[in-house]
Amino acid sequence: MATDLEKAPESLQKLVADTDTGGRKPTGVTAAVIFAVSIAWALFQLWYASPLPFTFGFGILNDTEARALHLGFALFLAFTAWPAFKSSPRAHVPLADWAMALVGAFAGAYLLLFYGELATRPGQPNLQDIVIASAGLLLLLEATRRAVGWPMSVLAAIFIAYAMLGPYMPDVISHKGASLNRLLSHLWLTTEGVYGIALGVSTGAIFVYVLFGTLLDRAGGGNYMMQVSFAALGHLRGGPAKVAVVSSALNGMISGSSVSNVVSGGIFTIPLMKKAGYGGIKAGAIETMSSVNGQIMPPVMGAAAFLMVEYVGIPYSEIIRNAILPATLSYIGLLYIVHLEALKMGMNPIIARAPKTWSEVATRFGLGLSGSAAVVCGLYYLFAAFKAMLGAAAPWAIGAVVLVLYGISIQQAARSPDLPDDIDIENPKALDTWPTVRAGLHFLMPIGTLIWCLMVEEMSPSLSAFWAIAVLIVLMLTQRPMIALLRGLPSGDSWMIGAREVIGGMTDGSRNMIGIGVATATAGIIVGGITLTGLGLRMTEFVEFVSQGNVMVMLLFIAFVCLVLGLGVPTTANYVLVATLMAPVVVELGAQSGLVIPLIAVHLFVFYYGIMGDITPPVGLATFAAAAISGEDAIKTGIQGSLYALRTVILPFIWIFNPQLLLLEIDSTISLIIVIAGCTLAMLLFSALTMNWLRVKMVWWEFALVAVAVALFFRPDFFMDRIAPAYQNASPAQVLDIARDAPDGGRMVMVIAGTTIEGDDVVKTVALRLGDRPAEGTADGRKRLTESGLTLVTLGGETQIAQVKFGSRAQKSGFEQGWAVQTLKMPADRPDPHWFYLPALLLASLVWWNQGRRMKTA
């Protein structure tokens, strides 16, 4: 099946190739070599992600060896797939590029090829090591310039220069400098630089998720999501824009590329939006915002999300839980914005469909939602029963159930009409929603497998993706023959079509990973430069000087840095740089201000602002893709997209001060429902504020009342703090008893004091998240603290921090060894802050009622 991207005009396919996969299209032997290397890379990554090496006892690679092979593949393909300049040949690979590809592959894989020898002389490189490291570093910068862009190469070169020229720098950032040997050894021959965390995450998780997305798109999953969105929303007022929003959210679940998301969906939705009356600039801006936000949509978020697992130290399943509400709210906000645009312009639906009453719509929606919930709950408890009763044999029983479900979904697809390959832009026709959904239910099985393995089984991200890909490959090979068999038709060459789709998806996945692979390696240069020079330790003083200790000014400064970097640096590298330099600073300065900011909140803050670089003019790549489709000016499209992005801009600031938006600090199902409902209303009202339109245009006092309602919905704790404090003090002597009785996943807030390595006396507020409580009768407060990385002792009536385990939750939360615990902060017995939702609802209802009265009068 042709992907949506392959249906785009050749100029747009070239834009995506130049951005994501490489602009060369050679033929003959050269094409065969690139194809073979791409397939080999995909097969290696599947092998590495699977349990097969340990099952068969061979092909087992440690993390460093796997990273080296990963980089070797990426460098080889970067020089063969990407031309050096716009004027360079695209039909063949010049000899110079072949030479750089082979040398780059050798240098990238050097740690694998000479792993034993390098292990015997750590920190003492010989001449061969220095030559290979020098060549590898230069070739990596050139590969990055080709595949990612010159801004990132220049940024990495600046950090290399900074590492070597430290003594000549201004006092505030000066350091003793590093010799060439030490620099090359640090960056290329250890895991502190190029082969660090970023490349490790690219090797272990990002590749298989990108591969999953490309395979699902090849199987027809992308087209299915577009058709379902069109069937459900295409007939509504402003329907094409709503289709763009929802289909981009669904496609964002499986694709991490903003540009390809814009092109694959935009070739249909942007012309339809123009036909509906949105105009080219707004149509392009809506598609851009919808597609870019796909990077924040779980379960397959942008590549940077997988790095959070390492930087924050929590499972990927927990990051999904933290990110799901903000991502959903963001799309709800955009969906409401396009609806308000349609109201303001007086649009009518462009597709006629038999009208249904509200009761019919509500009944169908309720039945569909309750039926889906019943199926999911039934499967959950059935699988739990299998695991309880069958033990080690449970996977076989679960596999049998999955096969039965696959057979049922294929039967439903066989009974339904085939989905259209595209949307007729000139003469769009309405589709019935349920038959459209039923025609592709089997596409939900790989996604369901991925979510189950991540969220329920809590497997690693890479192993979860492996099992999802295994299910997906079976689906791709069998869906056409089984549908033909159930329809009583000859299968023909449908088996071969499925095999070609699998192979095509693997090559697509490898080509899409070239830029990410070299970008994460180059991000390692930046991180290595920071660790080698100690720049990270100086950033606290610098940011504190810029912000003058004001947390809000500090956050605005960091958001500005993310946006500026995003003008030329891809999201992943943007996140690595700002998370390494700025995230610890925000937590530290917030703690010194008495504000406990969860580390995940800071990292998601950086992540959200990083993706805005794909929109922001003058170099937002996704904006240029949308403008190429709409035929409008890219700068104007980017400015309009930035205005639509206002509803996303507020969210990161909210969750910094109200972590409940990330589903943190919620202790009951009722609280969860209340928070979700309140935040959804707040998002809708804030979207209305950005448009200055609710039911009709707002007058000034209506705007003011809605703004107050938004503040009450988003920050009820702020207003409650004015009435009653959130915490009451407790003696440090009670710390073990409090830790023993804390609930599962509860957190302890402490005020600690001590002297920094610079000799400054500091008092800060920190919070430690505890793990699950042990079985009844065995609870031990000291043990729970130790499991979280914190050891306390009492000396002379003072509670002190005796040890902070490296890499533990305690260390990441800002605890310092040798400091004293001044006081514990316990939640105060005060009214629930969510009572402020009632006046907020009253204010919003008043404005809604008054606008309705004005509409009748008019």
Short mmCIF file of C-alpha atoms in Angstrom, two decimals, residues 218-567:
data_model
loop_
_atom_site.label_atom_id
_atom_site.label_comp_id
_atom_site.label_asym_id
_atom_site.label_seq_id
_atom_site.Cartn_x
_atom_site.Cartn_y
_atom_site.Cartn_z
CA ARG A 218 3.13 1.03 5.25
CA ALA A 219 0.50 -1.41 6.51
CA GLY A 220 -2.21 1.24 6.01
CA GLY A 221 -2.52 2.50 9.58
CA GLY A 222 -1.91 6.14 8.67
CA ASN A 223 -4.60 6.12 5.98
CA TYR A 224 -6.97 4.33 8.37
CA MET A 225 -6.60 7.04 11.00
CA MET A 226 -7.16 9.75 8.39
CA GLN A 227 -10.31 8.04 7.06
CA VAL A 228 -11.73 7.49 10.57
CA SER A 229 -11.15 11.16 11.40
CA PHE A 230 -12.82 12.20 8.13
CA ALA A 231 -15.79 9.89 8.69
CA ALA A 232 -16.34 11.16 12.23
CA LEU A 233 -15.75 14.88 11.67
CA GLY A 234 -15.71 15.72 7.96
CA HIS A 235 -19.42 16.57 7.83
CA LEU A 236 -19.28 19.10 10.71
CA ARG A 237 -18.93 22.87 10.55
CA GLY A 238 -15.21 23.45 9.94
CA GLY A 239 -14.93 19.70 9.45
CA PRO A 240 -11.70 19.60 7.40
CA ALA A 241 -9.83 21.55 10.11
CA LYS A 242 -11.16 19.20 12.78
CA VAL A 243 -10.08 16.25 10.65
CA ALA A 244 -6.58 17.79 10.46
CA VAL A 245 -6.44 18.11 14.25
CA VAL A 246 -7.70 14.63 15.11
CA SER A 247 -5.85 12.75 12.36
CA SER A 248 -2.60 14.52 13.32
CA ALA A 249 -3.14 13.51 16.95
CA LEU A 250 -3.69 9.89 15.89
CA ASN A 251 -0.77 9.91 13.47
CA GLY A 252 1.37 11.56 16.12
CA MET A 253 0.93 8.41 18.19
CA ILE A 254 3.04 6.53 15.65
CA SER A 255 5.21 9.21 14.02
CA GLY A 256 7.78 11.52 15.56
CA SER A 257 8.42 13.65 12.46
CA SER A 258 6.63 16.99 12.22
CA VAL A 259 7.46 17.54 8.55
CA SER A 260 6.30 14.14 7.25
CA ASN A 261 3.16 14.42 9.41
CA VAL A 262 2.37 17.80 7.79
CA VAL A 263 2.86 16.47 4.27
CA SER A 264 1.11 13.10 4.66
CA GLY A 265 -2.05 14.65 6.13
CA GLY A 266 -1.81 18.16 4.76
CA ILE A 267 -2.03 17.18 1.08
CA PHE A 268 -5.70 16.35 1.82
CA THR A 269 -6.69 18.57 4.75
CA ILE A 270 -5.16 21.90 3.66
CA PRO A 271 -7.00 22.05 0.28
CA LEU A 272 -10.21 20.96 2.03
CA MET A 273 -9.75 23.66 4.70
CA LYS A 274 -9.26 26.25 1.96
CA LYS A 275 -12.42 24.98 0.28
CA ALA A 276 -14.31 25.27 3.57
CA GLY A 277 -13.29 28.92 3.87
CA TYR A 278 -10.34 29.02 6.27
CA GLY A 279 -7.96 30.52 3.73
CA GLY A 280 -4.51 29.24 2.88
CA ILE A 281 -2.59 30.85 5.76
CA LYS A 282 -4.92 29.63 8.49
CA ALA A 283 -5.22 26.21 6.85
CA GLY A 284 -1.44 25.81 6.78
CA ALA A 285 -1.11 27.07 10.36
CA ILE A 286 -3.75 24.64 11.65
CA GLU A 287 -2.10 21.66 9.95
CA THR A 288 1.33 22.74 11.20
CA MET A 289 0.24 23.08 14.81
CA SER A 290 -1.66 19.80 14.69
CA SER A 291 1.27 17.90 13.21
CA VAL A 292 3.97 19.39 15.43
CA ASN A 293 1.99 18.56 18.54
CA GLY A 294 2.04 14.92 17.43
CA GLN A 295 5.49 14.77 19.06
CA ILE A 296 3.89 15.19 22.49
CA MET A 297 1.15 12.60 21.98
CA PRO A 298 1.71 9.28 23.81
CA PRO A 299 2.39 6.42 23.49
CA VAL A 300 5.01 7.16 20.80
CA MET A 301 6.19 10.66 21.63
CA GLY A 302 9.05 12.46 19.92
CA ALA A 303 12.54 11.01 20.18
CA ALA A 304 13.41 13.36 23.04
CA ALA A 305 10.78 11.73 25.28
CA PHE A 306 12.83 8.53 25.45
CA LEU A 307 15.78 10.54 26.73
CA MET A 308 13.67 11.57 29.73
CA VAL A 309 13.80 8.00 30.96
CA GLU A 310 17.54 8.42 31.51
CA TYR A 311 17.58 12.04 32.61
CA VAL A 312 14.64 11.85 35.03
CA GLY A 313 15.14 8.26 36.16
CA ILE A 314 11.53 7.08 35.86
CA PRO A 315 9.99 4.40 33.59
CA TYR A 316 8.68 5.41 30.19
CA SER A 317 5.22 4.23 31.24
CA GLU A 318 5.25 6.90 33.95
CA ILE A 319 6.32 9.58 31.45
CA ILE A 320 3.32 8.58 29.31
CA ARG A 321 1.03 9.03 32.34
CA ASN A 322 2.54 12.45 33.02
CA ALA A 323 2.25 13.59 29.40
CA ILE A 324 -1.17 12.26 28.42
CA LEU A 325 -3.34 14.99 29.97
CA PRO A 326 -1.31 17.99 28.68
CA ALA A 327 -1.15 16.44 25.20
CA THR A 328 -4.89 15.77 25.17
CA LEU A 329 -5.66 19.26 26.49
CA SER A 330 -3.46 20.76 23.79
CA TYR A 331 -5.44 19.02 21.05
CA ILE A 332 -8.76 19.84 22.72
CA GLY A 333 -7.69 23.48 22.71
CA LEU A 334 -6.79 23.43 19.02
CA LEU A 335 -9.99 21.56 18.14
CA TYR A 336 -12.01 24.26 19.90
CA ILE A 337 -10.00 27.04 18.21
CA VAL A 338 -10.81 25.73 14.72
CA HIS A 339 -14.45 25.40 15.77
CA LEU A 340 -14.49 29.04 16.91
CA GLU A 341 -12.83 30.08 13.65
CA ALA A 342 -15.64 28.35 11.78
CA LEU A 343 -18.23 30.15 13.91
CA LYS A 344 -16.58 33.54 13.43
CA MET A 345 -16.49 33.08 9.65
CA GLY A 346 -20.03 31.72 9.46
CA MET A 347 -18.92 28.52 7.70
CA ASN A 348 -21.26 25.77 6.62
CA PRO A 349 -20.33 22.06 6.29
CA ILE A 350 -18.83 21.15 2.91
CA ILE A 351 -20.22 17.61 3.11
CA ALA A 352 -23.90 16.82 3.46
CA ARG A 353 -24.88 13.93 5.69
CA ALA A 354 -28.26 12.93 7.08
CA PRO A 355 -28.67 14.95 10.29
CA LYS A 356 -28.88 13.15 13.62
CA THR A 357 -30.43 14.40 16.83
CA TRP A 358 -28.29 15.09 19.89
CA SER A 359 -29.85 12.09 21.61
CA GLU A 360 -28.85 9.78 18.73
CA VAL A 361 -25.31 11.15 18.73
CA ALA A 362 -25.04 10.83 22.51
CA THR A 363 -26.45 7.29 22.44
CA ARG A 364 -24.03 6.14 19.74
CA PHE A 365 -21.08 7.78 21.46
CA GLY A 366 -22.06 6.33 24.83
CA LEU A 367 -22.48 2.84 23.41
CA GLY A 368 -19.17 3.03 21.57
CA LEU A 369 -17.31 4.35 24.61
CA SER A 370 -18.88 1.92 27.08
CA GLY A 371 -18.39 -1.00 24.68
CA SER A 372 -14.72 -0.15 24.18
CA ALA A 373 -14.24 0.22 27.95
CA ALA A 374 -15.95 -3.11 28.55
CA VAL A 375 -13.71 -4.89 26.03
CA VAL A 376 -10.55 -3.33 27.48
CA CYS A 377 -11.55 -4.15 31.07
CA GLY A 378 -12.59 -7.67 30.11
CA LEU A 379 -9.24 -8.33 28.43
CA TYR A 380 -7.33 -6.84 31.37
CA TYR A 381 -9.01 -9.10 33.92
CA LEU A 382 -8.87 -12.13 31.62
CA PHE A 383 -5.12 -11.73 31.12
CA ALA A 384 -4.64 -11.11 34.84
CA ALA A 385 -6.51 -14.38 35.53
CA PHE A 386 -4.29 -16.22 33.04
CA LYS A 387 -1.15 -14.94 34.79
CA ALA A 388 -2.52 -15.89 38.21
CA MET A 389 -3.61 -19.41 37.22
CA LEU A 390 -1.18 -20.47 34.49
CA GLY A 391 2.10 -18.91 35.62
CA ALA A 392 4.82 -19.43 33.03
CA ALA A 393 2.30 -20.77 30.49
CA ALA A 394 0.23 -17.54 30.61
CA PRO A 395 1.92 -15.93 27.55
CA TRP A 396 0.74 -18.82 25.38
CA ALA A 397 -2.86 -18.36 26.52
CA ILE A 398 -2.64 -14.59 26.03
CA GLY A 399 -1.17 -15.16 22.56
CA ALA A 400 -4.10 -17.43 21.68
CA VAL A 401 -6.59 -14.75 22.74
CA VAL A 402 -4.71 -12.15 20.64
CA LEU A 403 -4.93 -14.46 17.61
CA VAL A 404 -8.68 -14.89 18.14
CA LEU A 405 -9.11 -11.11 18.39
CA TYR A 406 -7.08 -10.68 15.22
CA GLY A 407 -9.30 -13.18 13.43
CA ILE A 408 -12.44 -11.33 14.57
CA SER A 409 -11.07 -7.94 13.48
CA ILE A 410 -10.04 -9.34 10.07
CA GLN A 411 -13.53 -10.81 9.70
CA GLN A 412 -15.02 -7.36 10.39
CA ALA A 413 -12.67 -5.84 7.79
CA ALA A 414 -13.72 -8.47 5.23
CA ARG A 415 -17.40 -7.63 5.79
CA SER A 416 -16.76 -3.87 5.40
CA PRO A 417 -16.05 -1.95 2.20
CA ASP A 418 -12.36 -1.30 1.55
CA LEU A 419 -11.16 2.06 2.80
CA PRO A 420 -10.47 4.68 0.09
CA ASP A 421 -6.78 5.19 -0.63
CA ASP A 422 -7.20 8.95 -0.29
CA ILE A 423 -9.77 11.71 0.13
CA ASP A 424 -11.39 13.23 -2.95
CA ILE A 425 -10.51 16.90 -2.52
CA GLU A 426 -12.63 18.17 -5.41
CA ASN A 427 -15.76 16.20 -4.54
CA PRO A 428 -15.47 14.88 -0.96
CA LYS A 429 -18.07 12.33 0.09
CA ALA A 430 -19.29 11.55 3.58
CA LEU A 431 -18.33 8.22 5.14
CA ASP A 432 -20.27 6.31 7.76
CA THR A 433 -18.25 6.31 10.95
CA TRP A 434 -18.79 2.79 12.28
CA PRO A 435 -18.19 0.92 8.98
CA THR A 436 -15.00 2.97 8.57
CA VAL A 437 -13.84 2.12 12.08
CA ARG A 438 -14.74 -1.54 11.59
CA ALA A 439 -12.74 -1.77 8.34
CA GLY A 440 -9.44 -1.28 10.14
CA LEU A 441 -9.87 -2.55 13.69
CA HIS A 442 -6.89 -4.85 13.17
CA PHE A 443 -4.61 -1.79 12.92
CA LEU A 444 -5.34 -1.12 16.60
CA MET A 445 -3.80 -4.44 17.67
CA PRO A 446 -0.11 -3.45 17.32
CA ILE A 447 -0.86 -0.16 19.10
CA GLY A 448 -2.74 -2.06 21.81
CA THR A 449 0.18 -4.48 22.15
CA LEU A 450 2.58 -1.57 22.59
CA ILE A 451 0.42 0.13 25.22
CA TRP A 452 -0.18 -3.15 27.08
CA CYS A 453 3.52 -4.01 27.24
CA LEU A 454 4.45 -0.48 28.33
CA MET A 455 1.70 0.31 30.80
CA VAL A 456 0.52 -3.04 32.19
CA GLU A 457 3.49 -5.38 31.87
CA GLU A 458 5.88 -2.43 32.41
CA MET A 459 8.42 -3.83 29.98
CA SER A 460 11.27 -1.65 28.78
CA PRO A 461 10.41 0.70 25.88
CA SER A 462 12.59 -1.30 23.46
CA LEU A 463 11.16 -4.70 24.37
CA SER A 464 7.61 -3.31 24.21
CA ALA A 465 8.28 -1.96 20.73
CA PHE A 466 9.80 -5.30 19.65
CA TRP A 467 6.64 -7.22 20.55
CA ALA A 468 4.45 -4.58 18.91
CA ILE A 469 6.55 -4.82 15.74
CA ALA A 470 6.34 -8.63 15.84
CA VAL A 471 2.53 -8.40 15.92
CA LEU A 472 2.60 -5.74 13.20
CA ILE A 473 4.77 -7.83 10.84
CA VAL A 474 2.39 -10.78 11.21
CA LEU A 475 -0.49 -8.40 10.42
CA MET A 476 1.24 -7.01 7.34
CA LEU A 477 1.98 -10.47 5.97
CA THR A 478 -1.47 -11.94 6.58
CA GLN A 479 -4.10 -9.19 6.40
CA ARG A 480 -4.63 -9.28 2.62
CA PRO A 481 -4.64 -13.07 2.17
CA MET A 482 -7.04 -13.53 5.10
CA ILE A 483 -9.45 -10.84 3.88
CA ALA A 484 -9.38 -12.36 0.39
CA LEU A 485 -10.02 -15.83 1.86
CA LEU A 486 -13.00 -14.61 3.93
CA ARG A 487 -14.44 -12.86 0.88
CA GLY A 488 -14.02 -16.01 -1.23
CA LEU A 489 -11.55 -14.34 -3.59
CA PRO A 490 -8.17 -15.64 -4.83
CA SER A 491 -5.27 -14.37 -2.76
CA GLY A 492 -3.06 -13.83 -5.82
CA ASP A 493 0.24 -12.18 -4.91
CA SER A 494 -1.12 -10.65 -1.68
CA TRP A 495 1.53 -12.52 0.32
CA MET A 496 4.26 -10.87 -1.74
CA ILE A 497 2.62 -7.46 -1.36
CA GLY A 498 2.76 -7.88 2.40
CA ALA A 499 6.40 -8.95 2.28
CA ARG A 500 7.28 -5.93 0.12
CA GLU A 501 5.51 -3.67 2.60
CA VAL A 502 7.55 -5.11 5.48
CA ILE A 503 10.80 -4.61 3.58
CA GLY A 504 9.74 -1.11 2.49
CA GLY A 505 8.85 -0.20 6.06
CA MET A 506 12.25 -1.37 7.28
CA THR A 507 14.13 0.70 4.72
CA ASP A 508 11.92 3.70 5.50
CA GLY A 509 12.63 3.27 9.21
CA SER A 510 16.39 3.17 8.67
CA ARG A 511 16.34 6.19 6.36
CA ASN A 512 14.24 8.15 8.88
CA MET A 513 16.73 7.28 11.62
CA ILE A 514 19.86 8.64 9.90
CA GLY A 515 19.28 12.23 11.00
CA ILE A 516 18.26 11.20 14.52
CA GLY A 517 21.29 8.93 14.86
CA VAL A 518 23.84 11.59 13.92
CA ALA A 519 21.93 14.28 15.87
CA THR A 520 22.04 12.28 19.10
CA ALA A 521 25.74 11.54 18.54
CA THR A 522 26.44 15.24 18.00
CA ALA A 523 24.38 16.08 21.07
CA GLY A 524 26.89 13.87 22.90
CA ILE A 525 29.65 16.29 21.83
CA ILE A 526 27.74 19.11 23.50
CA VAL A 527 27.09 17.10 26.67
CA GLY A 528 30.72 15.92 26.71
CA GLY A 529 31.90 19.50 26.44
CA ILE A 530 29.71 20.45 29.38
CA THR A 531 30.96 17.61 31.60
CA LEU A 532 34.60 18.12 30.60
CA THR A 533 34.61 21.84 31.38
CA GLY A 534 32.21 21.96 34.33
CA LEU A 535 30.00 24.47 32.51
CA GLY A 536 26.89 22.96 34.06
CA LEU A 537 28.04 24.02 37.55
CA ARG A 538 28.34 27.64 36.39
CA MET A 539 24.87 27.75 34.84
CA THR A 540 23.15 28.04 38.23
CA GLU A 541 24.98 31.29 38.95
CA PHE A 542 24.38 32.59 35.42
CA VAL A 543 20.64 31.86 35.37
CA GLU A 544 20.25 33.16 38.92
CA PHE A 545 21.95 36.39 37.81
CA VAL A 546 19.70 36.72 34.75
CA SER A 547 16.49 35.97 36.67
CA GLN A 548 17.51 37.65 39.95
CA GLY A 549 16.12 34.61 41.76
CA ASN A 550 12.60 35.05 40.29
CA VAL A 551 11.24 31.64 39.23
CA MET A 552 8.86 33.09 36.63
CA VAL A 553 11.61 35.16 34.98
CA MET A 554 13.83 32.08 35.02
CA LEU A 555 11.17 30.00 33.24
CA LEU A 556 10.61 32.74 30.65
CA PHE A 557 14.37 32.87 30.01
CA ILE A 558 14.56 29.09 29.52
CA ALA A 559 11.51 29.11 27.22
CA PHE A 560 13.23 31.83 25.17
CA VAL A 561 16.44 29.76 24.97
CA CYS A 562 14.44 26.72 23.75
CA LEU A 563 12.71 28.78 21.06
CA VAL A 564 15.97 30.33 19.85
CA LEU A 565 17.72 26.95 19.70
CA GLY A 566 14.69 25.49 17.95
CA LEU A 567 15.25 27.87 15.04
#
